[in-house]
mmCIF file of C-alpha atoms in Angstrom:
data_model
loop_
_atom_site.group_PDB
_atom_site.id
_atom_site.type_symbol
_atom_site.label_atom_id
_atom_site.label_comp_id
_atom_site.label_asym_id
_atom_site.label_seq_id
_atom_site.Cartn_x
_atom_site.Cartn_y
_atom_site.Cartn_z
ATOM 1 C CA UNK Z 65 3.039 17.032 3.657
ATOM 2 C CA UNK Z 66 3.062 13.314 2.972
ATOM 3 C CA UNK Z 67 4.382 10.284 4.788
ATOM 4 C CA UNK Z 68 5.935 7.383 2.922
ATOM 5 C CA UNK Z 69 6.451 3.903 4.348
ATOM 6 C CA UNK Z 70 6.801 0.228 3.421
ATOM 7 C CA UNK Z 71 4.588 -2.614 4.588
ATOM 8 C CA UNK Z 72 5.204 -6.307 4.215
ATOM 9 C CA UNK Z 73 6.544 -8.781 3.513
ATOM 10 C CA UNK Z 74 3.430 -10.448 2.179
ATOM 11 C CA UNK Z 75 3.312 -13.725 0.315
ATOM 12 C CA UNK Z 76 4.621 -13.122 -3.193
ATOM 13 C CA UNK Z 77 1.823 -12.018 -5.523
ATOM 14 C CA UNK Z 78 1.365 -13.448 -9.012
ATOM 15 C CA UNK Z 79 3.610 -10.606 -10.206
ATOM 16 C CA UNK Z 80 6.298 -11.407 -7.634
ATOM 17 C CA UNK Z 81 5.626 -8.419 -5.384
ATOM 18 C CA UNK Z 82 6.135 -8.898 -1.631
ATOM 19 C CA UNK Z 83 6.030 -5.336 -0.282
ATOM 20 C CA UNK Z 84 3.833 -2.307 -0.620
ATOM 21 C CA UNK Z 85 5.070 1.292 -0.721
ATOM 22 C CA UNK Z 86 2.464 3.556 0.905
ATOM 23 C CA UNK Z 87 2.119 7.324 0.709
ATOM 24 C CA UNK Z 88 -0.323 9.210 2.956
ATOM 25 C CA UNK Z 89 -1.346 12.858 2.524
ATOM 26 C CA UNK Z 90 -1.384 14.200 6.089
ATOM 27 C CA UNK Z 91 -4.122 16.751 5.404
ATOM 28 C CA UNK Z 92 -6.719 14.732 3.488
ATOM 29 C CA UNK Z 93 -5.501 11.323 4.747
ATOM 30 C CA UNK Z 94 -5.664 10.107 1.124
ATOM 31 C CA UNK Z 95 -3.600 6.938 0.698
ATOM 32 C CA UNK Z 96 -1.843 5.522 -2.345
ATOM 33 C CA UNK Z 97 -0.053 2.167 -2.333
ATOM 34 C CA UNK Z 98 2.258 0.633 -4.914
ATOM 35 C CA UNK Z 99 3.245 -3.052 -4.872
ATOM 36 C CA UNK Z 100 7.020 -3.623 -5.129
ATOM 37 C CA UNK Z 101 9.212 -6.717 -5.296
ATOM 38 C CA UNK Z 102 11.893 -5.825 -2.758
ATOM 39 C CA UNK Z 103 12.576 -3.243 -0.121
ATOM 40 C CA UNK Z 104 15.922 -1.643 -0.745
ATOM 41 C CA UNK Z 105 15.985 1.357 1.599
ATOM 42 C CA UNK Z 106 19.520 2.063 2.761
ATOM 43 C CA UNK Z 107 18.667 3.962 5.951
ATOM 44 C CA UNK Z 108 16.528 3.253 8.984
ATOM 45 C CA UNK Z 109 13.188 4.964 8.397
ATOM 46 C CA UNK Z 110 11.844 7.522 10.821
ATOM 47 C CA UNK Z 111 8.274 6.688 11.720
ATOM 48 C CA UNK Z 112 5.253 8.910 12.040
ATOM 49 C CA UNK Z 113 1.959 8.114 13.699
ATOM 50 C CA UNK Z 114 -0.412 8.642 10.778
ATOM 51 C CA UNK Z 115 1.563 6.452 8.378
ATOM 52 C CA UNK Z 116 1.961 3.709 10.979
ATOM 53 C CA UNK Z 117 -1.764 3.769 11.772
ATOM 54 C CA UNK Z 118 -2.645 3.736 8.074
ATOM 55 C CA UNK Z 119 -0.352 0.769 7.488
ATOM 56 C CA UNK Z 120 -1.967 -1.163 10.359
ATOM 57 C CA UNK Z 121 -5.376 -0.476 8.805
ATOM 58 C CA UNK Z 122 -4.218 -1.608 5.343
ATOM 59 C CA UNK Z 123 -2.579 -4.781 6.688
ATOM 60 C CA UNK Z 124 -5.717 -5.675 8.659
ATOM 61 C CA UNK Z 125 -7.918 -5.064 5.587
ATOM 62 C CA UNK Z 126 -5.621 -7.161 3.393
ATOM 63 C CA UNK Z 127 -5.707 -9.993 5.927
ATOM 64 C CA UNK Z 128 -9.493 -9.950 6.290
ATOM 65 C CA UNK Z 129 -10.200 -9.624 2.569
ATOM 66 C CA UNK Z 130 -8.122 -12.541 1.345
ATOM 67 C CA UNK Z 131 -9.578 -15.385 3.424
ATOM 68 C CA UNK Z 132 -6.470 -17.561 3.377
ATOM 69 C CA UNK Z 133 -5.297 -16.612 -0.128
ATOM 70 C CA UNK Z 134 -2.591 -14.202 0.998
ATOM 71 C CA UNK Z 135 -0.766 -14.303 -2.346
ATOM 72 C CA UNK Z 136 -3.718 -12.393 -3.900
ATOM 73 C CA UNK Z 137 -3.157 -9.230 -1.806
ATOM 74 C CA UNK Z 138 -2.045 -7.215 -4.833
ATOM 75 C CA UNK Z 139 -5.258 -8.070 -6.720
ATOM 76 C CA UNK Z 140 -7.388 -6.583 -3.910
ATOM 77 C CA UNK Z 141 -5.229 -3.527 -3.178
ATOM 78 C CA UNK Z 142 -7.208 -1.058 -5.346
ATOM 79 C CA UNK Z 143 -10.489 -2.094 -3.705
ATOM 80 C CA UNK Z 144 -8.995 -1.775 -0.227
ATOM 81 C CA UNK Z 145 -7.586 1.680 -1.039
ATOM 82 C CA UNK Z 146 -10.934 2.795 -2.474
ATOM 83 C CA UNK Z 147 -12.712 1.662 0.693
ATOM 84 C CA UNK Z 148 -10.153 3.429 2.897
ATOM 85 C CA UNK Z 149 -10.282 6.645 0.878
ATOM 86 C CA UNK Z 150 -14.112 6.611 0.733
ATOM 87 C CA UNK Z 151 -14.767 6.273 4.476
ATOM 88 C CA UNK Z 152 -15.203 9.256 6.772
ATOM 89 C CA UNK Z 153 -12.176 9.520 9.074
ATOM 90 C CA UNK Z 154 -12.679 10.356 12.737
ATOM 91 C CA UNK Z 155 -10.061 13.106 12.904
ATOM 92 C CA UNK Z 156 -11.123 15.069 9.803
ATOM 93 C CA UNK Z 157 -14.826 14.097 9.813
ATOM 94 C CA UNK Z 158 -14.591 13.883 6.022
ATOM 95 C CA UNK Z 159 -13.610 11.118 3.652
ATOM 96 C CA UNK Z 160 -10.254 11.567 1.902
ATOM 97 C CA UNK Z 161 -12.191 11.172 -1.378
ATOM 98 C CA UNK Z 162 -14.375 14.187 -0.525
ATOM 99 C CA UNK Z 163 -11.332 16.280 0.336
ATOM 100 C CA UNK Z 164 -9.521 15.309 -2.882
ATOM 101 C CA UNK Z 165 -12.423 15.566 -5.337
ATOM 102 C CA UNK Z 166 -14.903 17.901 -3.629
ATOM 103 C CA UNK Z 167 -17.662 15.286 -3.514
ATOM 104 C CA UNK Z 168 -18.364 11.835 -2.153
ATOM 105 C CA UNK Z 169 -17.769 8.874 -4.493
ATOM 106 C CA UNK Z 170 -20.646 7.352 -6.450
ATOM 107 C CA UNK Z 171 -20.806 3.638 -5.915
ATOM 108 C CA UNK Z 172 -22.103 1.184 -8.503
ATOM 109 C CA UNK Z 173 -24.752 0.096 -6.008
ATOM 110 C CA UNK Z 174 -26.124 3.665 -6.021
ATOM 111 C CA UNK Z 175 -26.562 3.806 -9.782
ATOM 112 C CA UNK Z 176 -29.874 2.295 -10.831
ATOM 113 C CA UNK Z 177 -31.285 1.715 -14.277
ATOM 114 C CA UNK Z 178 -29.717 2.814 -17.512
ATOM 115 C CA UNK Z 179 -27.169 5.553 -17.380
ATOM 116 C CA UNK Z 180 -28.329 8.314 -19.719
ATOM 117 C CA UNK Z 181 -25.923 9.737 -22.240
ATOM 118 C CA UNK Z 182 -25.060 13.285 -21.383
ATOM 119 C CA UNK Z 183 -23.918 15.812 -23.912
ATOM 120 C CA UNK Z 184 -21.393 18.111 -22.320
ATOM 121 C CA UNK Z 185 -21.126 21.592 -23.740
ATOM 122 C CA UNK Z 186 -17.961 23.571 -23.150
ATOM 123 C CA UNK Z 187 -18.688 26.419 -20.722
ATOM 124 C CA UNK Z 188 -17.895 29.947 -21.730
ATOM 125 C CA UNK Z 189 -15.048 31.617 -19.850
ATOM 126 C CA UNK Z 190 -17.339 33.530 -17.491
ATOM 127 C CA UNK Z 191 -19.159 30.377 -16.367
ATOM 128 C CA UNK Z 192 -15.909 28.476 -15.951
ATOM 129 C CA UNK Z 193 -14.405 31.275 -13.885
ATOM 130 C CA UNK Z 194 -17.517 31.374 -11.657
ATOM 131 C CA UNK Z 195 -17.392 27.598 -11.239
ATOM 132 C CA UNK Z 196 -13.705 27.618 -10.297
ATOM 133 C CA UNK Z 197 -14.265 30.453 -7.814
ATOM 134 C CA UNK Z 198 -17.275 28.716 -6.221
ATOM 135 C CA UNK Z 199 -15.352 25.434 -5.968
ATOM 136 C CA UNK Z 200 -12.364 27.170 -4.382
ATOM 137 C CA UNK Z 201 -14.645 28.801 -1.799
ATOM 138 C CA UNK Z 202 -16.418 25.508 -1.062
ATOM 139 C CA UNK Z 203 -13.105 23.647 -0.721
ATOM 140 C CA UNK Z 204 -11.710 26.435 1.459
ATOM 141 C CA UNK Z 205 -14.669 26.119 3.829
ATOM 142 C CA UNK Z 206 -14.233 22.343 4.009
ATOM 143 C CA UNK Z 207 -10.484 22.676 4.584
ATOM 144 C CA UNK Z 208 -11.088 25.168 7.421
ATOM 145 C CA UNK Z 209 -13.467 22.660 9.025
ATOM 146 C CA UNK Z 210 -10.897 19.881 8.583
ATOM 147 C CA UNK Z 211 -8.215 21.954 10.310
ATOM 148 C CA UNK Z 212 -10.573 22.626 13.229
ATOM 149 C CA UNK Z 213 -11.633 18.958 13.404
ATOM 150 C CA UNK Z 214 -8.014 17.754 13.375
ATOM 151 C CA UNK Z 215 -7.083 20.222 16.130
ATOM 152 C CA UNK Z 216 -9.984 18.934 18.262
ATOM 153 C CA UNK Z 217 -8.978 15.322 17.583
ATOM 154 C CA UNK Z 218 -5.362 16.056 18.518
ATOM 155 C CA UNK Z 219 -6.499 17.704 21.748
ATOM 156 C CA UNK Z 220 -8.677 14.665 22.601
ATOM 157 C CA UNK Z 221 -5.729 12.349 21.857
ATOM 158 C CA UNK Z 222 -3.433 14.472 24.023
ATOM 159 C CA UNK Z 223 -5.916 14.417 26.927
ATOM 160 C CA UNK Z 224 -6.374 10.638 26.612
ATOM 161 C CA UNK Z 225 -2.598 10.148 26.588
ATOM 162 C CA UNK Z 226 -2.194 12.347 29.665
ATOM 163 C CA UNK Z 227 -4.929 10.433 31.521
ATOM 164 C CA UNK Z 228 -3.232 7.117 30.708
ATOM 165 C CA UNK Z 229 0.242 8.248 31.727
ATOM 166 C CA UNK Z 230 -0.964 10.057 34.851
ATOM 167 C CA UNK Z 231 -2.444 6.814 36.216
ATOM 168 C CA UNK Z 232 0.904 5.068 35.901
ATOM 169 C CA UNK Z 233 2.937 7.934 37.360
ATOM 170 C CA UNK Z 234 4.446 7.394 40.796
ATOM 171 C CA UNK Z 235 5.754 10.192 42.944
ATOM 172 C CA UNK Z 236 8.911 9.591 44.895
ATOM 173 C CA UNK Z 237 9.943 11.583 47.903
ATOM 174 C CA UNK Z 238 13.487 12.873 47.699
ATOM 175 C CA UNK Z 239 15.304 12.376 51.000
#
């Protein structure tokens, strides 16, 4: 399942875009964002917590990254999305990148020296089948852990909410 939302308006970018259409995968928490010129939705959107939280995070990152040059938000969007998708998220305990690609991203700062040329040979069908099976098993294990982590996070959030609302609850005596 995915959530889709709009954020903005921002100052118009060099391409005339003022809004950003965001899409969030609820399972991996992977985010994509597309700059757009206008918002033209005809209906009132229904909100969801994950999308709203993601949008707050993106807006804060855009604001902090631009240092007074708000019209350049579109130029920094890919970097902001990469940072968001590369960080471990508290609820899943994995980065969205890891859940999408099965590995953590390699950063330029991690690559030292000359990058050797690698000759890639096509695997025979047996090797490819084994690889696909092993990857599916590895991903399945990670996805099971994510489900368990998200359930624990939701339970913690529920308990925190109940503690907050219980403090503010007053009991009235019916007479």
